[in-house]
Amino acid sequence: MTSKESFNSRTALICGVSGQDGSYLAELLLKKGYKVFGTSRDAQGSSFSNLHLLGLRSDVECLSMVPEDFRSVLVALRKSNPDEIYYLAGQSSVGLSFEQPAETIQSITLGMLNILEGCRMLDHDIRLYHAGSGECFGDTGGIPANESTPFHPMSPYAVAKSSAYWLVNNYRDAYNLFACTGVLFNHESPLRPERFVTQKIVRSVKRIAEGSREKLRLGRLDIARDWGWAPEYVEAMWLMLQQDKPQDFVIATGSTITLEEFVAAAFEEAGLDWRGHVLQDPNLFRPTDLGVGRADPASALQKLGWRASISGIDVARKMFQALV
């Protein structure tokens, strides 16, 4: 089933709909004809700015849900009565997780546990997607990570995502739930908040190009990541829940560049040489940080038919172009 008419009877619940991925996923599902519910900790007080930017706010029915509170989760599940759940909620910044480790682990791991328990208690079959992270692999020594690569988390965020991954696997095996994890590597878009380094970079470049005399302060420039384009990644999430059997997938571009290359591409798009505008600040170094993130997304191509078309330097260019 791929036509809009095929999905008119389906309902999806997106936990964390106000974030980058949640907003793009809502856009995708609405185009396919789904009825879409979305959660936020305070649906009445949240601005849902990303949904407004995409012109979707009136099309998504928003519910309040605190992932760490099981009663709150159960109420949201019963109100929405979904066929598919996408758990994208939780503290999403690796850097911030060092400052807020307890909140990070509770919102991601306990939140995922409550969703799993809720699915187990409801009286109809639900397909559940969990947003995992390539950070779970840690530093693989430059070897591309695939679905068989062991986890070696190097941040509280990665520890939380790893724990949630194993909870999903356990509930899938123990209770025969259709539950799976997309182990997503870095993916960016204009909807990223500025606390993420990619958005910090492109916004600084724009201000400098407009005449600001500021310097862009960054930590390590030698780190390398697999950066993709978020609107493409939400399609992979959806495809995972359309399979006959639940299975975990690494979702990435398969191409890795350094942060220095990302910075250079953004400045080049503005007609500037980055070397005159960037300062390396040791205060921005993390306690632990993986050097190189590489991914092997071959299984997603083979079994889902999904392949990223935008990666690395092109991500930097598109993010900058979205600001001008």
PDB file of N, CA and C in Angstrom, residues 262-297:
ATOM      1  N   PHE A 262      32.657  20.279   7.084  1.00  0.00           N
ATOM      2  CA  PHE A 262      31.301  20.836   7.162  1.00  0.00           C
ATOM      3  C   PHE A 262      31.369  22.360   7.292  1.00  0.00           C
ATOM      4  N   VAL A 263      32.234  22.824   8.188  1.00  0.00           N
ATOM      5  CA  VAL A 263      32.408  24.265   8.401  1.00  0.00           C
ATOM      6  C   VAL A 263      32.873  24.947   7.115  1.00  0.00           C
ATOM      7  N   ALA A 264      33.867  24.357   6.468  1.00  0.00           N
ATOM      8  CA  ALA A 264      34.413  24.943   5.237  1.00  0.00           C
ATOM      9  C   ALA A 264      33.343  25.054   4.161  1.00  0.00           C
ATOM     10  N   ALA A 265      32.492  24.029   4.043  1.00  0.00           N
ATOM     11  CA  ALA A 265      31.438  24.041   3.026  1.00  0.00           C
ATOM     12  C   ALA A 265      30.425  25.143   3.295  1.00  0.00           C
ATOM     13  N   ALA A 266      30.070  25.331   4.576  1.00  0.00           N
ATOM     14  CA  ALA A 266      29.102  26.372   4.918  1.00  0.00           C
ATOM     15  C   ALA A 266      29.657  27.761   4.618  1.00  0.00           C
ATOM     16  N   PHE A 267      30.908  28.006   4.989  1.00  0.00           N
ATOM     17  CA  PHE A 267      31.520  29.313   4.703  1.00  0.00           C
ATOM     18  C   PHE A 267      31.703  29.520   3.194  1.00  0.00           C
ATOM     19  N   GLU A 268      32.077  28.453   2.500  1.00  0.00           N
ATOM     20  CA  GLU A 268      32.248  28.558   1.045  1.00  0.00           C
ATOM     21  C   GLU A 268      30.937  28.935   0.374  1.00  0.00           C
ATOM     22  N   GLU A 269      29.828  28.420   0.889  1.00  0.00           N
ATOM     23  CA  GLU A 269      28.522  28.755   0.327  1.00  0.00           C
ATOM     24  C   GLU A 269      28.240  30.253   0.472  1.00  0.00           C
ATOM     25  N   ALA A 270      28.847  30.865   1.511  1.00  0.00           N
ATOM     26  CA  ALA A 270      28.681  32.309   1.730  1.00  0.00           C
ATOM     27  C   ALA A 270      29.782  33.124   1.063  1.00  0.00           C
ATOM     28  N   GLY A 271      30.679  32.441   0.335  1.00  0.00           N
ATOM     29  CA  GLY A 271      31.769  33.131  -0.330  1.00  0.00           C
ATOM     30  C   GLY A 271      32.882  33.555   0.605  1.00  0.00           C
ATOM     31  N   LEU A 272      33.072  32.823   1.709  1.00  0.00           N
ATOM     32  CA  LEU A 272      34.067  33.183   2.714  1.00  0.00           C
ATOM     33  C   LEU A 272      35.037  32.031   2.972  1.00  0.00           C
ATOM     34  N   ASP A 273      36.224  32.380   3.442  1.00  0.00           N
ATOM     35  CA  ASP A 273      37.205  31.389   3.874  1.00  0.00           C
ATOM     36  C   ASP A 273      37.051  31.198   5.380  1.00  0.00           C
ATOM     37  N   TRP A 274      36.710  30.009   5.808  1.00  0.00           N
ATOM     38  CA  TRP A 274      36.393  29.742   7.203  1.00  0.00           C
ATOM     39  C   TRP A 274      37.549  30.051   8.148  1.00  0.00           C
ATOM     40  N   ARG A 275      38.774  29.934   7.662  1.00  0.00           N
ATOM     41  CA  ARG A 275      39.932  30.039   8.547  1.00  0.00           C
ATOM     42  C   ARG A 275      40.086  31.418   9.197  1.00  0.00           C
ATOM     43  N   GLY A 276      39.477  32.424   8.642  1.00  0.00           N
ATOM     44  CA  GLY A 276      39.548  33.744   9.243  1.00  0.00           C
ATOM     45  C   GLY A 276      38.428  34.035  10.233  1.00  0.00           C
ATOM     46  N   HIS A 277      37.539  33.047  10.453  1.00  0.00           N
ATOM     47  CA  HIS A 277      36.343  33.334  11.244  1.00  0.00           C
ATOM     48  C   HIS A 277      36.070  32.312  12.349  1.00  0.00           C
ATOM     49  N   VAL A 278      36.931  31.303  12.496  1.00  0.00           N
ATOM     50  CA  VAL A 278      36.666  30.207  13.442  1.00  0.00           C
ATOM     51  C   VAL A 278      37.763  30.142  14.492  1.00  0.00           C
ATOM     52  N   LEU A 279      37.349  29.976  15.743  1.00  0.00           N
ATOM     53  CA  LEU A 279      38.280  29.760  16.854  1.00  0.00           C
ATOM     54  C   LEU A 279      37.964  28.428  17.515  1.00  0.00           C
ATOM     55  N   GLN A 280      38.998  27.669  17.821  1.00  0.00           N
ATOM     56  CA  GLN A 280      38.800  26.422  18.549  1.00  0.00           C
ATOM     57  C   GLN A 280      38.860  26.710  20.041  1.00  0.00           C
ATOM     58  N   ASP A 281      37.809  26.325  20.751  1.00  0.00           N
ATOM     59  CA  ASP A 281      37.673  26.645  22.170  1.00  0.00           C
ATOM     60  C   ASP A 281      37.712  25.361  22.999  1.00  0.00           C
ATOM     61  N   PRO A 282      38.782  25.143  23.766  1.00  0.00           N
ATOM     62  CA  PRO A 282      38.878  23.924  24.589  1.00  0.00           C
ATOM     63  C   PRO A 282      37.727  23.768  25.581  1.00  0.00           C
ATOM     64  N   ASN A 283      37.099  24.876  25.961  1.00  0.00           N
ATOM     65  CA  ASN A 283      35.961  24.798  26.884  1.00  0.00           C
ATOM     66  C   ASN A 283      34.763  24.084  26.274  1.00  0.00           C
ATOM     67  N   LEU A 284      34.762  23.933  24.955  1.00  0.00           N
ATOM     68  CA  LEU A 284      33.654  23.259  24.267  1.00  0.00           C
ATOM     69  C   LEU A 284      33.938  21.780  24.015  1.00  0.00           C
ATOM     70  N   PHE A 285      35.104  21.293  24.429  1.00  0.00           N
ATOM     71  CA  PHE A 285      35.410  19.876  24.299  1.00  0.00           C
ATOM     72  C   PHE A 285      34.524  19.089  25.273  1.00  0.00           C
ATOM     73  N   ARG A 286      34.049  17.933  24.854  1.00  0.00           N
ATOM     74  CA  ARG A 286      33.241  17.078  25.719  1.00  0.00           C
ATOM     75  C   ARG A 286      34.151  16.176  26.560  1.00  0.00           C
ATOM     76  N   PRO A 287      33.646  15.696  27.717  1.00  0.00           N
ATOM     77  CA  PRO A 287      34.454  14.782  28.534  1.00  0.00           C
ATOM     78  C   PRO A 287      34.913  13.548  27.760  1.00  0.00           C
ATOM     79  N   THR A 288      34.033  12.988  26.952  1.00  0.00           N
ATOM     80  CA  THR A 288      34.392  11.923  26.014  1.00  0.00           C
ATOM     81  C   THR A 288      33.664  12.194  24.711  1.00  0.00           C
ATOM     82  N   ASP A 289      34.291  11.896  23.603  1.00  0.00           N
ATOM     83  CA  ASP A 289      33.680  12.177  22.310  1.00  0.00           C
ATOM     84  C   ASP A 289      34.254  11.210  21.284  1.00  0.00           C
ATOM     85  N   LEU A 290      33.387  10.552  20.554  1.00  0.00           N
ATOM     86  CA  LEU A 290      33.897   9.626  19.547  1.00  0.00           C
ATOM     87  C   LEU A 290      34.542  10.412  18.416  1.00  0.00           C
ATOM     88  N   GLY A 291      35.658   9.891  17.913  1.00  0.00           N
ATOM     89  CA  GLY A 291      36.394  10.607  16.883  1.00  0.00           C
ATOM     90  C   GLY A 291      35.757  10.511  15.515  1.00  0.00           C
ATOM     91  N   VAL A 292      35.453   9.282  15.114  1.00  0.00           N
ATOM     92  CA  VAL A 292      34.932   9.060  13.760  1.00  0.00           C
ATOM     93  C   VAL A 292      33.675   8.203  13.833  1.00  0.00           C
ATOM     94  N   GLY A 293      32.598   8.685  13.242  1.00  0.00           N
ATOM     95  CA  GLY A 293      31.371   7.905  13.114  1.00  0.00           C
ATOM     96  C   GLY A 293      31.177   7.479  11.672  1.00  0.00           C
ATOM     97  N   ARG A 294      31.198   6.181  11.449  1.00  0.00           N
ATOM     98  CA  ARG A 294      30.975   5.648  10.094  1.00  0.00           C
ATOM     99  C   ARG A 294      29.856   4.612  10.131  1.00  0.00           C
ATOM    100  N   ALA A 295      29.087   4.553   9.065  1.00  0.00           N
ATOM    101  CA  ALA A 295      27.933   3.658   9.037  1.00  0.00           C
ATOM    102  C   ALA A 295      27.884   2.864   7.737  1.00  0.00           C
ATOM    103  N   ASP A 296      27.316   1.678   7.854  1.00  0.00           N
ATOM    104  CA  ASP A 296      27.056   0.824   6.696  1.00  0.00           C
ATOM    105  C   ASP A 296      25.551   0.599   6.603  1.00  0.00           C
ATOM    106  N   PRO A 297      24.847   1.387   5.773  1.00  0.00           N
ATOM    107  CA  PRO A 297      23.391   1.280   5.680  1.00  0.00           C
ATOM    108  C   PRO A 297      22.916   0.304   4.596  1.00  0.00           C
TER     109      PRO A 297
END
